[in-house]
Amino acid sequence: MFKKILIANRGEIAVRIIKTCRKMGIKTVLVYSDADAGSLACEMADETIHIGPSPAAQSYLIQDKIVDAVRQSGAEAVHPGFGFLSENPVFARRLEAEGITFIGPNPHAIEAMGDKITSKKFAAEAGVSTVPGHMGLIESTEEAVKIANEIGYPVMIKASAGGGGKGIRVAHSDADMAEGFAAVKAEALTAFGDDRVFLEKFIVNPRHIEIQVLGDKHGNIVSLFDRECSIQRRNQKVIEEAPSPLLDDATRKAMGDQAIALARAVNYDSAGTVEFVAGQDRSFYFLEMNTRLQVEHPVTELITGVDLVEQMIRSAAGETMAFKQEDLSINGWAIESRIYAEDPYRGFLPSIGRLVRYEQPEEGDQGDYTVRNDSGVREGDEISMFYDPMIAKLCSWGETRDAAVTGMARALEDTHLSGVGHNVPFLSAVMDQERFKSGQLSTSYIKDEFPDGFRGLEPSEEQKDIFITVAAAMNEVLAEQAGDPSERTDWTVLIDREAHEVSLSYDEAEDLVISLDERDLTLSEIDWRPGMAQFRAVLDDEPFTAEVKRAPDGFDIRHRAARARVRVLTPRAAEMYQRLPEKVAADTSKLVLSPMPGLVVDIPVTVGQEVKSGETVAIIEAMKMQNILKAEHDGVVKAVGAKAGDPVAADDVLVEFA
């Protein structure tokens, strides 16, 4: 077994690999860029080596720097994690030539399966069902439009070397294809150093289901069953689960057998994932094979008890797999929510900045469910514009799917972040939706359920009870702290402008009793004091956590996807509040604002130019993605506020119309 492994990655996956290496008694060396100096992964690694500036193209993607770091440290093997060089056969062969072990599949398997064009040809030759498409390289936009018409719209444009949702667009027309083809090529070149693009038919209302495979260097290959990854946004997975609620035993076995057969055809030896697009009728087609560890691997580990990072290391070291297919089985259900630094209330735009507060749920057995949280950041860390904005992968496990969903909802409640925008309210909304609970999923789920974007959910009656009791309890604590002598027990609680008359008292156990609408609600086990961002308590025997913040005239309270300004007032003051006029938002209809912090790629308009609705007026790059901003109406450009290469902040004015 290896004595020292170099990790050619960063963030939560680097932390994840270090944890397994510690368990196995293996020393770790971590390479890091300027942006990652002082990161959690750097703190945890036994050794660290600086490899350059923050952009990945100048650090994590430079093979010479990785090889030099291996020589400098004396490491025997390299674990590439996912992304960066993890699916680069040239890198794997170079390590092999240098006498360094690559912890991943052999270069032939990477080359055969890692390139999405080659893999589809290989799969077709092997008799694997594939989605209709054009697997050859496409040189020009005109050629792409012609091929798209032959396939039939809608068509998916995909980067051959893509991954992680990068370098993908869906085109519904020739105009979409012309614009999207150029954008995908540009993104692919920036993110992967490879601008090759291919096309395939976009299956309407599909589900994304994948099979985890694992092989060793002695010809043994097993399936660790399936994961459902249908909850996606912009082709980026957001929520995954294992197993899939769609599959029956027969389909699961058929998909597993096909995945194993494909892996065996290339002598696959390591962890890998065979991805399928599935119809609602359980038909399925091969999409691609990812020749690396997947981001969502924790859910498979939770239902099988197999440490995939450990198995990758053991396979690379030449060990024979210690189990066979018949030794594996599915135990319970697991769900993973990807927590991103992004603002769901502003179209999920990336958010960067300092993570001022980060309170994580308690990991381990929580009674009816188990929590696992894979995170690469700590409170006080910086969320950088140079990398994916992932903060954590929060996982729950339960004996049933219902238990796992309930556990995830509670774990999300116990997660608090501030300083950057984050998608925890959105993830909570999905957990509370009946459609998700029923397992009726598709890759269009988010677009179907939130067609006008995410604005949160209206509070349920139970959540209104939480808002009222939390605000009343906080008001009591603050009054006591201030020495308020009034001892008032009757209040009016406003949820935004909705009034509720309440009366407060205490029972024999000194729990707070709130009389509301001829009901008595009991709030017990209160865990809150001024300055705390989370209010934990038990309301009528149901534990909950709410996110709270004092405001000048009350409290801002969020429970899951519902949030409101809540005020505890005297009846007279409440009457006055309800007479106040509604605040009117500022008119920004003539402005094109930067939706996020990033770099200006291009502003293809000039002062005095007439612009038609739908025309591109700016392109902003952030988190390795290009965001195309279009005019929402016809107009004449009055002013241009930035130029190509300029850094911009969220809400900076890019273009102003007369």
XYZ file of C-alpha atoms in Angstrom:
658
model
C 0.000 0.000 0.000
C 1.062 3.576 -0.691
C 2.745 5.531 2.077
C 2.094 8.986 0.584
C -0.475 10.252 -1.947
C -0.581 13.634 -3.684
C -4.047 15.137 -4.165
C -4.276 17.147 -7.387
C -7.477 18.932 -6.461
C -9.061 21.330 -4.005
C -12.142 22.035 -1.897
C -14.472 19.420 -0.529
C -13.179 16.543 -2.665
C -9.644 17.147 -1.385
C -10.994 17.075 2.176
C -12.925 13.891 1.349
C -9.791 12.131 0.031
C -7.723 13.233 3.033
C -10.277 11.703 5.429
C -10.021 8.293 3.761
C -6.211 8.484 3.595
C -6.116 9.209 7.325
C -8.309 6.178 7.948
C -5.924 4.057 5.868
C -2.786 5.474 7.495
C -1.584 7.152 4.283
C 0.163 10.552 4.350
C -1.225 13.256 2.047
C 0.335 16.030 -0.016
C -1.952 18.782 -1.300
C -1.196 21.201 -4.116
C -2.867 24.598 -3.869
C -3.284 27.847 -5.791
C -3.176 31.414 -4.480
C -6.948 31.414 -3.865
C -6.741 28.207 -1.803
C -3.905 29.226 0.523
C -5.064 28.563 4.073
C -8.052 26.468 2.987
C -9.535 23.679 5.086
C -7.918 21.101 2.797
C -4.525 22.797 3.254
C -5.016 22.728 6.998
C -5.848 19.013 6.983
C -3.135 17.754 4.598
C 0.174 16.500 5.966
C 2.103 18.554 3.385
C 1.181 21.382 1.013
C 2.847 22.692 -2.148
C 1.969 25.964 -3.858
C 1.503 25.574 -7.624
C 0.583 29.014 -8.905
C -2.045 31.699 -9.469
C -5.753 31.275 -8.787
C -7.041 30.489 -12.310
C -7.105 26.710 -12.801
C -5.473 27.107 -16.210
C -2.407 28.476 -14.420
C -2.312 25.998 -11.548
C -4.453 22.857 -11.217
C -4.468 22.172 -14.971
C -0.685 22.485 -15.451
C 0.680 18.933 -15.616
C 4.314 20.007 -15.159
C 3.466 21.615 -11.841
C 1.684 18.516 -10.575
C 4.550 16.214 -11.601
C 7.119 18.575 -10.044
C 5.116 18.545 -6.806
C 5.113 14.731 -6.803
C 8.894 14.655 -7.230
C 9.385 17.305 -4.567
C 7.189 15.505 -2.024
C 8.172 11.929 -2.753
C 4.551 10.868 -3.183
C 4.000 7.518 -4.880
C 0.560 8.171 -6.355
C -1.763 10.973 -7.431
C -5.498 11.154 -6.731
C -7.045 13.631 -9.181
C -10.476 13.892 -7.513
C -13.019 15.092 -10.085
C -12.725 17.848 -12.666
C -9.330 19.336 -13.583
C -7.045 16.492 -14.775
C -9.160 13.581 -13.529
C -10.241 12.408 -17.011
C -7.160 13.406 -18.970
C -5.513 10.330 -20.548
C -2.387 12.326 -21.426
C -1.895 13.123 -17.752
C -2.496 9.495 -16.734
C 0.063 8.289 -19.312
C 2.570 10.889 -18.239
C 2.342 9.771 -14.620
C 2.757 6.179 -15.774
C 5.899 7.146 -17.716
C 7.248 8.948 -14.653
C 6.715 5.861 -12.475
C 3.893 7.538 -10.551
C 0.627 5.680 -9.935
C -2.551 7.354 -11.173
C -5.439 6.646 -8.801
C -8.072 6.130 -11.441
C -8.697 3.882 -14.420
C -6.033 2.915 -16.943
C -5.339 5.450 -19.728
C -6.929 3.238 -22.381
C -10.236 3.202 -20.470
C -10.090 6.957 -19.942
C -9.456 7.507 -23.642
C -12.140 5.070 -24.775
C -14.820 6.215 -22.335
C -13.765 9.629 -21.069
C -14.148 11.351 -24.427
C -17.879 11.596 -25.003
C -17.696 11.280 -28.778
C -15.451 8.202 -28.697
C -17.464 6.605 -25.886
C -20.717 6.788 -27.848
C -19.106 5.184 -30.882
C -17.597 2.512 -28.648
C -20.941 1.884 -26.937
C -22.753 1.582 -30.263
C -20.200 -0.973 -31.476
C -20.684 -2.895 -28.235
C -24.446 -3.059 -28.800
C -25.369 -0.560 -26.092
C -28.455 1.521 -26.794
C -27.515 5.165 -27.409
C -29.365 8.430 -27.945
C -29.583 9.531 -31.612
C -27.001 12.178 -32.448
C -23.900 13.211 -34.385
C -20.734 11.863 -32.805
C -18.217 13.335 -35.242
C -16.392 16.576 -34.658
C -18.207 19.688 -35.883
C -16.009 22.436 -37.278
C -18.390 25.335 -37.917
C -21.665 26.900 -36.826
C -23.132 26.331 -40.296
C -22.321 22.627 -40.100
C -23.846 22.453 -36.607
C -27.102 24.028 -37.831
C -27.296 21.600 -40.774
C -26.723 18.544 -38.561
C -29.240 19.802 -35.993
C -31.917 19.950 -38.667
C -31.089 16.372 -39.693
C -31.395 15.143 -36.095
C -34.469 17.278 -35.396
C -34.886 19.882 -32.672
C -34.565 20.052 -29.716
C -30.836 19.223 -29.835
C -28.290 19.218 -27.039
C -24.901 20.860 -27.710
C -22.218 19.261 -25.549
C -18.510 19.747 -25.059
C -16.648 16.498 -25.729
C -14.391 16.999 -22.707
C -17.194 18.442 -20.570
C -18.355 17.606 -17.096
C -20.001 19.135 -14.056
C -22.715 20.760 -16.157
C -20.199 22.921 -18.019
C -20.238 23.231 -21.797
C -23.876 22.240 -22.414
C -26.737 24.062 -24.154
C -30.121 22.956 -25.518
C -31.072 24.450 -28.883
C -34.708 24.619 -30.017
C -34.091 26.482 -33.283
C -31.429 27.452 -35.805
C -30.913 30.738 -33.952
C -30.389 28.885 -30.651
C -27.929 26.559 -32.363
C -25.924 29.392 -33.928
C -25.582 31.215 -30.611
C -25.228 28.156 -28.391
C -22.606 26.402 -30.523
C -20.192 29.345 -30.190
C -20.884 29.684 -26.469
C -20.280 25.989 -25.766
C -17.010 26.011 -27.712
C -15.828 29.065 -25.739
C -16.828 27.562 -22.387
C -15.200 24.234 -23.237
C -11.928 25.883 -24.202
C -11.882 27.939 -20.984
C -12.892 25.139 -18.621
C -11.244 22.091 -20.220
C -8.696 23.375 -22.747
C -10.598 21.442 -25.452
C -13.244 23.083 -27.662
C -14.533 19.980 -29.471
C -18.331 19.819 -29.543
C -20.904 17.179 -30.502
C -24.696 17.065 -30.852
C -27.357 14.655 -29.665
C -31.143 14.506 -29.636
C -32.653 15.995 -26.483
C -35.108 13.499 -24.974
C -38.277 15.269 -23.771
C -39.215 14.799 -20.091
C -36.309 12.429 -19.403
C -34.808 11.201 -16.169
C -31.065 11.064 -15.506
C -30.061 7.766 -13.919
C -26.522 6.490 -13.521
C -24.862 3.263 -12.458
C -21.795 3.253 -10.226
C -19.231 0.626 -11.263
C -16.025 -0.432 -9.573
C -13.213 -2.539 -10.972
C -9.768 -3.800 -10.010
C -6.705 -4.700 -12.060
C -7.593 -8.411 -11.991
C -10.728 -8.267 -14.155
C -13.267 -8.003 -11.342
C -16.050 -5.472 -11.958
C -19.188 -4.857 -9.897
C -22.144 -2.495 -9.948
C -22.893 -0.521 -6.808
C -26.391 0.144 -8.113
C -28.056 3.313 -9.297
C -28.408 6.988 -8.508
C -31.139 9.324 -9.706
C -29.786 12.765 -10.682
C -32.823 14.245 -12.424
C -33.123 17.422 -10.327
C -30.882 19.634 -12.444
C -30.552 23.302 -13.245
C -28.696 24.403 -16.372
C -27.620 20.756 -16.725
C -25.923 20.961 -13.309
C -27.035 18.327 -10.828
C -28.580 19.833 -7.695
C -30.209 16.951 -5.793
C -29.280 13.285 -6.161
C -30.556 10.143 -4.509
C -29.851 6.453 -4.349
C -31.535 4.278 -5.378
C -33.789 5.744 -8.094
C -37.520 5.813 -7.253
C -38.280 5.003 -10.916
C -36.574 1.648 -11.290
C -37.939 -1.779 -10.538
C -35.634 -4.713 -9.821
C -35.604 -5.930 -13.411
C -34.684 -2.543 -14.894
C -32.083 -1.945 -12.214
C -30.424 -5.272 -13.026
C -30.563 -4.617 -16.771
C -28.915 -1.223 -16.401
C -26.307 -2.644 -14.038
C -25.515 -5.517 -16.391
C -25.144 -3.140 -19.330
C -22.853 -0.828 -17.338
C -20.662 -3.757 -16.271
C -20.483 -5.074 -19.840
C -19.350 -1.678 -21.102
C -16.750 -1.352 -18.342
C -15.483 -4.860 -18.986
C -15.030 -4.087 -22.676
C -12.336 -1.521 -21.816
C -10.837 -3.469 -18.891
C -12.063 -0.829 -16.490
C -10.225 -0.692 -13.182
C -11.362 1.923 -10.636
C -14.531 3.795 -9.735
C -16.531 4.954 -12.744
C -20.067 5.924 -13.623
C -22.158 4.915 -16.613
C -24.845 7.525 -17.217
C -28.201 6.850 -18.861
C -31.139 8.961 -19.945
C -34.335 7.150 -18.985
C -37.895 7.586 -20.132
C -40.799 7.587 -17.700
C -41.611 4.130 -19.087
C -38.204 2.859 -17.788
C -36.650 2.755 -21.263
C -33.029 3.848 -21.086
C -30.191 4.961 -23.366
C -26.471 5.247 -22.759
C -25.282 8.851 -22.453
C -21.656 8.717 -21.396
C -19.208 7.192 -18.958
C -17.429 9.337 -16.408
C -14.041 7.760 -15.792
C -13.588 9.259 -12.348
C -15.183 9.650 -8.951
C -18.539 11.425 -9.169
C -19.507 14.431 -7.066
C -22.559 12.503 -5.852
C -20.669 9.383 -4.747
C -21.672 9.809 -1.037
C -25.232 8.576 -1.611
C -23.884 5.323 -3.043
C -21.554 4.964 -0.073
C -24.479 5.501 2.315
C -26.658 2.751 0.803
C -23.857 0.201 0.229
C -21.394 0.876 3.060
C -18.523 0.908 0.520
C -15.898 3.686 0.717
C -15.332 4.437 -2.970
C -12.211 6.539 -2.394
C -10.659 3.675 -0.445
C -11.537 1.210 -3.197
C -9.960 3.485 -5.826
C -6.752 3.581 -3.798
C -6.747 -0.189 -3.266
C -7.394 -0.833 -6.953
C -4.553 1.502 -7.962
C -2.266 -0.319 -5.535
C -3.052 -3.609 -7.308
C -5.183 -5.199 -4.611
C -7.930 -7.645 -5.532
C -11.452 -6.460 -4.783
C -12.526 -7.871 -1.422
C -16.170 -8.443 -2.400
C -18.251 -9.780 -5.276
C -21.553 -8.665 -6.788
C -23.534 -11.075 -4.638
C -22.040 -9.498 -1.510
C -23.551 -6.110 -2.345
C -27.096 -4.960 -1.590
C -29.076 -1.756 -1.190
C -29.643 -0.694 2.404
C -32.123 2.143 2.902
C -32.249 5.390 0.962
C -29.912 8.369 0.674
C -30.329 11.911 -0.656
C -27.668 14.530 -1.439
C -28.327 18.262 -1.705
C -25.597 20.374 -3.258
C -25.327 23.628 -1.322
C -24.069 26.334 -3.659
C -23.033 29.964 -3.184
C -25.717 31.335 -5.476
C -28.827 33.443 -5.086
C -31.990 31.450 -5.869
C -34.084 34.623 -5.629
C -32.062 36.158 -8.498
C -32.120 33.338 -10.989
C -29.518 31.253 -9.107
C -26.726 33.605 -10.067
C -23.335 32.779 -8.550
C -22.429 34.613 -5.365
C -18.896 35.262 -4.201
C -17.498 36.739 -1.017
C -16.659 35.821 2.537
C -18.643 33.126 4.327
C -19.368 35.236 7.402
C -21.440 32.583 9.196
C -21.558 28.843 8.567
C -23.425 26.677 11.042
C -23.572 23.047 9.974
C -26.020 20.348 11.044
C -24.788 17.731 13.469
C -23.484 14.704 11.585
C -24.208 11.071 12.428
C -27.266 9.246 13.749
C -30.130 11.641 14.510
C -32.652 8.955 15.468
C -34.925 8.510 12.452
C -32.240 9.616 10.003
C -28.475 9.994 9.582
C -26.649 13.137 8.410
C -23.412 13.401 6.458
C -21.966 16.748 5.342
C -19.032 16.857 2.907
C -17.726 20.427 2.947
C -14.480 22.076 1.936
C -15.007 25.456 3.582
C -15.251 26.892 7.077
C -16.794 29.978 8.566
C -14.657 32.911 7.458
C -13.448 31.335 4.212
C -13.705 33.118 0.884
C -15.944 31.796 -1.894
C -13.826 32.522 -4.962
C -14.908 33.460 -8.472
C -12.266 31.130 -9.905
C -13.946 27.802 -9.076
C -17.336 26.144 -8.785
C -19.374 27.826 -6.021
C -20.064 24.607 -4.089
C -20.080 25.015 -0.312
C -21.115 21.521 0.759
C -22.800 18.268 -0.183
C -25.376 17.645 2.530
C -26.583 14.038 2.708
C -29.295 12.253 4.627
C -29.925 8.529 5.004
C -33.077 6.798 6.161
C -34.493 3.305 6.135
C -37.106 4.502 3.599
C -37.253 7.284 1.033
C -39.766 9.176 3.167
C -37.381 9.023 6.121
C -34.492 10.281 3.977
C -36.590 13.187 2.637
C -37.721 14.148 6.147
C -34.149 13.903 7.376
C -32.871 16.108 4.562
C -35.502 18.751 5.287
C -34.467 18.841 8.956
C -30.749 18.897 8.101
C -31.334 21.868 5.782
C -33.176 23.633 8.606
C -30.071 23.188 10.758
C -27.807 24.764 8.114
C -27.148 28.492 8.381
C -24.991 30.582 6.049
C -24.494 34.307 5.668
C -22.141 36.554 3.740
C -22.973 35.013 0.372
C -26.185 34.083 -1.370
C -27.031 30.384 -1.031
C -29.601 27.904 -2.284
C -30.657 26.317 1.026
C -34.195 27.830 0.824
C -34.609 26.373 -2.666
C -33.406 22.921 -1.612
C -35.845 23.080 1.294
C -38.675 23.973 -1.082
C -38.040 20.852 -3.155
C -38.075 18.639 -0.057
C -41.506 20.069 0.864
C -43.076 19.599 -2.565
C -45.552 16.767 -2.991
C -44.236 16.015 -6.480
C -40.730 15.387 -5.155
C -42.065 13.330 -2.263
C -43.967 11.166 -4.772
C -40.809 10.503 -6.812
C -42.314 11.865 -10.058
C -39.069 13.402 -11.294
C -37.604 14.576 -14.591
C -34.695 16.734 -15.696
C -37.202 19.544 -16.337
C -38.403 19.435 -12.724
C -37.078 22.873 -11.728
C -38.366 24.539 -14.896
C -41.748 22.838 -14.442
C -42.164 23.685 -10.774
C -40.610 27.163 -10.819
C -41.376 28.498 -14.328
C -41.064 32.137 -13.253
C -38.013 31.608 -11.088
C -37.753 30.939 -7.384
C -39.462 33.370 -5.037
C -39.744 31.094 -2.034
C -42.965 29.410 -0.994
C -45.938 30.867 0.798
C -45.907 29.793 4.466
C -48.165 26.885 5.341
C -50.479 27.188 8.332
C -47.940 25.226 10.369
C -45.181 27.622 9.308
C -47.322 30.612 10.270
C -47.569 29.079 13.740
C -43.775 28.844 13.795
C -43.385 32.489 12.706
C -45.833 33.711 15.349
C -44.442 31.684 18.243
C -40.798 32.396 17.359
C -41.416 36.147 17.100
C -43.379 36.175 20.364
C -40.648 34.248 22.179
C -37.882 36.485 20.818
C -39.860 39.568 21.815
C -40.200 38.175 25.367
C -36.466 37.491 25.635
C -35.563 40.961 24.370
C -38.086 42.656 26.675
C -36.692 40.770 29.661
C -33.150 41.686 28.655
C -34.165 45.359 28.364
C -35.926 45.298 31.740
C -39.335 46.160 30.232
C -41.694 46.651 33.199
C -44.950 46.500 31.237
C -45.414 42.727 31.503
C -47.839 42.905 28.582
C -49.331 39.528 27.615
C -51.625 40.532 24.731
C -50.011 41.351 21.388
C -50.768 41.602 17.708
C -48.339 39.692 15.526
C -48.045 40.830 11.902
C -46.747 38.358 9.317
C -45.992 40.947 6.661
C -49.458 42.617 6.797
C -51.480 39.659 8.071
C -52.562 40.264 11.695
C -52.853 37.620 14.418
C -54.020 38.360 17.973
C -52.094 36.396 20.598
C -51.972 36.052 24.358
C -48.887 34.781 26.186
C -48.531 32.768 29.385
C -46.301 30.120 30.934
C -47.287 26.618 32.047
C -46.031 24.695 35.061
C -42.930 23.548 33.159
C -42.133 27.221 32.374
C -42.776 26.579 28.695
C -44.217 29.471 26.688
C -47.908 29.055 25.813
C -49.248 31.164 22.945
C -53.030 31.410 22.699
C -53.935 31.927 19.055
C -57.263 31.546 17.231
C -58.794 29.638 20.164
C -55.789 27.309 20.202
C -52.979 26.968 22.689
C -49.520 26.372 21.195
C -46.717 25.271 23.506
C -43.155 26.300 22.718
C -40.568 24.353 24.695
C -36.815 23.607 24.723
C -36.104 27.085 23.364
C -32.491 27.507 22.265
C -31.993 31.162 21.343
C -30.410 34.283 22.735
C -29.805 37.701 21.152
C -27.193 37.494 18.431
C -27.929 33.874 17.461
C -28.924 33.363 13.829
C -30.886 30.168 14.446
C -33.861 29.668 16.746
C -34.299 26.057 17.826
C -37.289 24.832 19.797
C -40.078 22.265 19.989
C -43.582 23.383 18.983
C -46.279 21.041 20.231
C -43.823 18.120 20.318
C -42.377 18.858 16.821
C -38.729 20.039 16.810
C -37.809 22.751 14.317
C -35.105 25.274 13.459
C -35.806 28.727 12.028
C -33.366 31.278 10.702
C -33.880 34.612 12.456
C -32.541 38.133 12.201
C -33.534 41.270 14.061
C -34.839 44.112 11.907
C -35.471 47.745 12.918
C -39.199 47.086 13.283
C -39.386 43.377 13.993
C -37.780 40.120 12.903
C -36.888 38.520 9.570
C -37.734 34.834 9.947
C -37.193 31.995 7.471
C -38.388 28.439 7.919
C -37.366 26.229 5.015
C -38.560 28.015 1.838
C -40.952 30.440 3.558
C -39.772 33.777 4.890
C -41.445 36.914 6.215
C -40.984 40.121 8.176
C -42.729 39.446 11.495
C -43.589 42.202 13.968
C -44.829 41.887 17.553
C -46.806 45.059 18.291
C -49.440 46.536 20.526
C -52.875 46.403 18.873
C -52.770 50.178 18.246
C -49.306 50.072 16.663
C -50.360 47.131 14.472
C -53.348 49.160 13.245
C -51.004 51.996 12.224
C -48.616 49.644 10.428
C -51.388 48.245 8.305
C -52.210 51.753 7.069
C -48.695 52.411 5.787
C -48.428 52.504 1.950
C -46.652 49.706 0.138
C -43.046 50.471 -0.831
C -42.633 50.835 -4.611
C -39.523 49.279 -6.150
C -37.161 51.520 -8.126
C -37.629 51.549 -11.918
C -34.657 49.767 -13.549
C -36.421 48.966 -16.824
C -33.955 51.087 -18.851
C -30.872 49.531 -17.266
C -29.032 46.300 -17.976
C -27.443 45.342 -14.660
C -24.730 42.792 -14.035
C -26.561 39.866 -12.442
C -23.451 38.705 -10.569
C -19.827 39.515 -9.820
C -17.621 38.478 -12.728
C -15.592 39.566 -15.740
C -16.973 41.270 -18.829
C -16.302 39.078 -21.876
C -17.952 41.424 -24.356
C -20.427 44.297 -24.657
C -21.297 44.206 -28.358
C -23.274 47.484 -28.402
C -22.227 51.137 -28.627
C -23.731 54.461 -27.603
C -26.431 55.524 -30.068
C -26.992 52.008 -31.404
C -30.563 50.828 -31.929
C -31.149 47.491 -30.208
C -34.054 45.097 -30.728
C -35.621 42.988 -27.998
C -33.742 39.715 -27.619
C -30.424 40.989 -28.961
C -27.307 40.263 -26.910
C -26.041 43.354 -25.090
C -23.459 41.858 -22.715
C -21.638 38.616 -21.900
C -20.401 38.093 -18.339
C -18.160 35.216 -17.227
C -18.317 33.919 -13.658
C -17.607 30.524 -12.096
C -16.314 29.295 -15.489
C -19.713 29.946 -17.109
C -20.584 32.531 -19.740
C -23.870 34.367 -19.087
C -25.486 36.058 -22.094
C -27.603 39.138 -21.236
C -30.218 40.192 -23.780
C -32.277 43.318 -24.252
C -35.786 42.941 -22.848
C -37.225 45.613 -25.171
C -36.361 47.743 -28.199
C -34.327 50.860 -27.494
C -31.371 53.124 -28.184
C -28.191 52.768 -26.145
C -27.624 55.872 -24.018
C -24.492 54.764 -22.136
C -22.161 51.759 -21.792
C -20.766 51.268 -18.311
C -18.049 48.652 -18.850
C -15.791 47.104 -21.458
C -14.311 43.670 -22.172
C -11.964 42.580 -19.422
C -13.494 44.770 -16.705
C -14.392 43.169 -13.360
C -17.970 43.986 -12.315
C -20.025 43.549 -9.151
C -23.643 42.460 -8.898
C -26.022 45.253 -9.978
C -23.324 47.309 -11.718
C -24.852 49.135 -14.702
C -23.559 47.623 -17.949
C -25.825 49.326 -20.479
C -28.341 52.157 -20.134
C -31.105 52.819 -22.677
C -32.475 56.247 -23.522
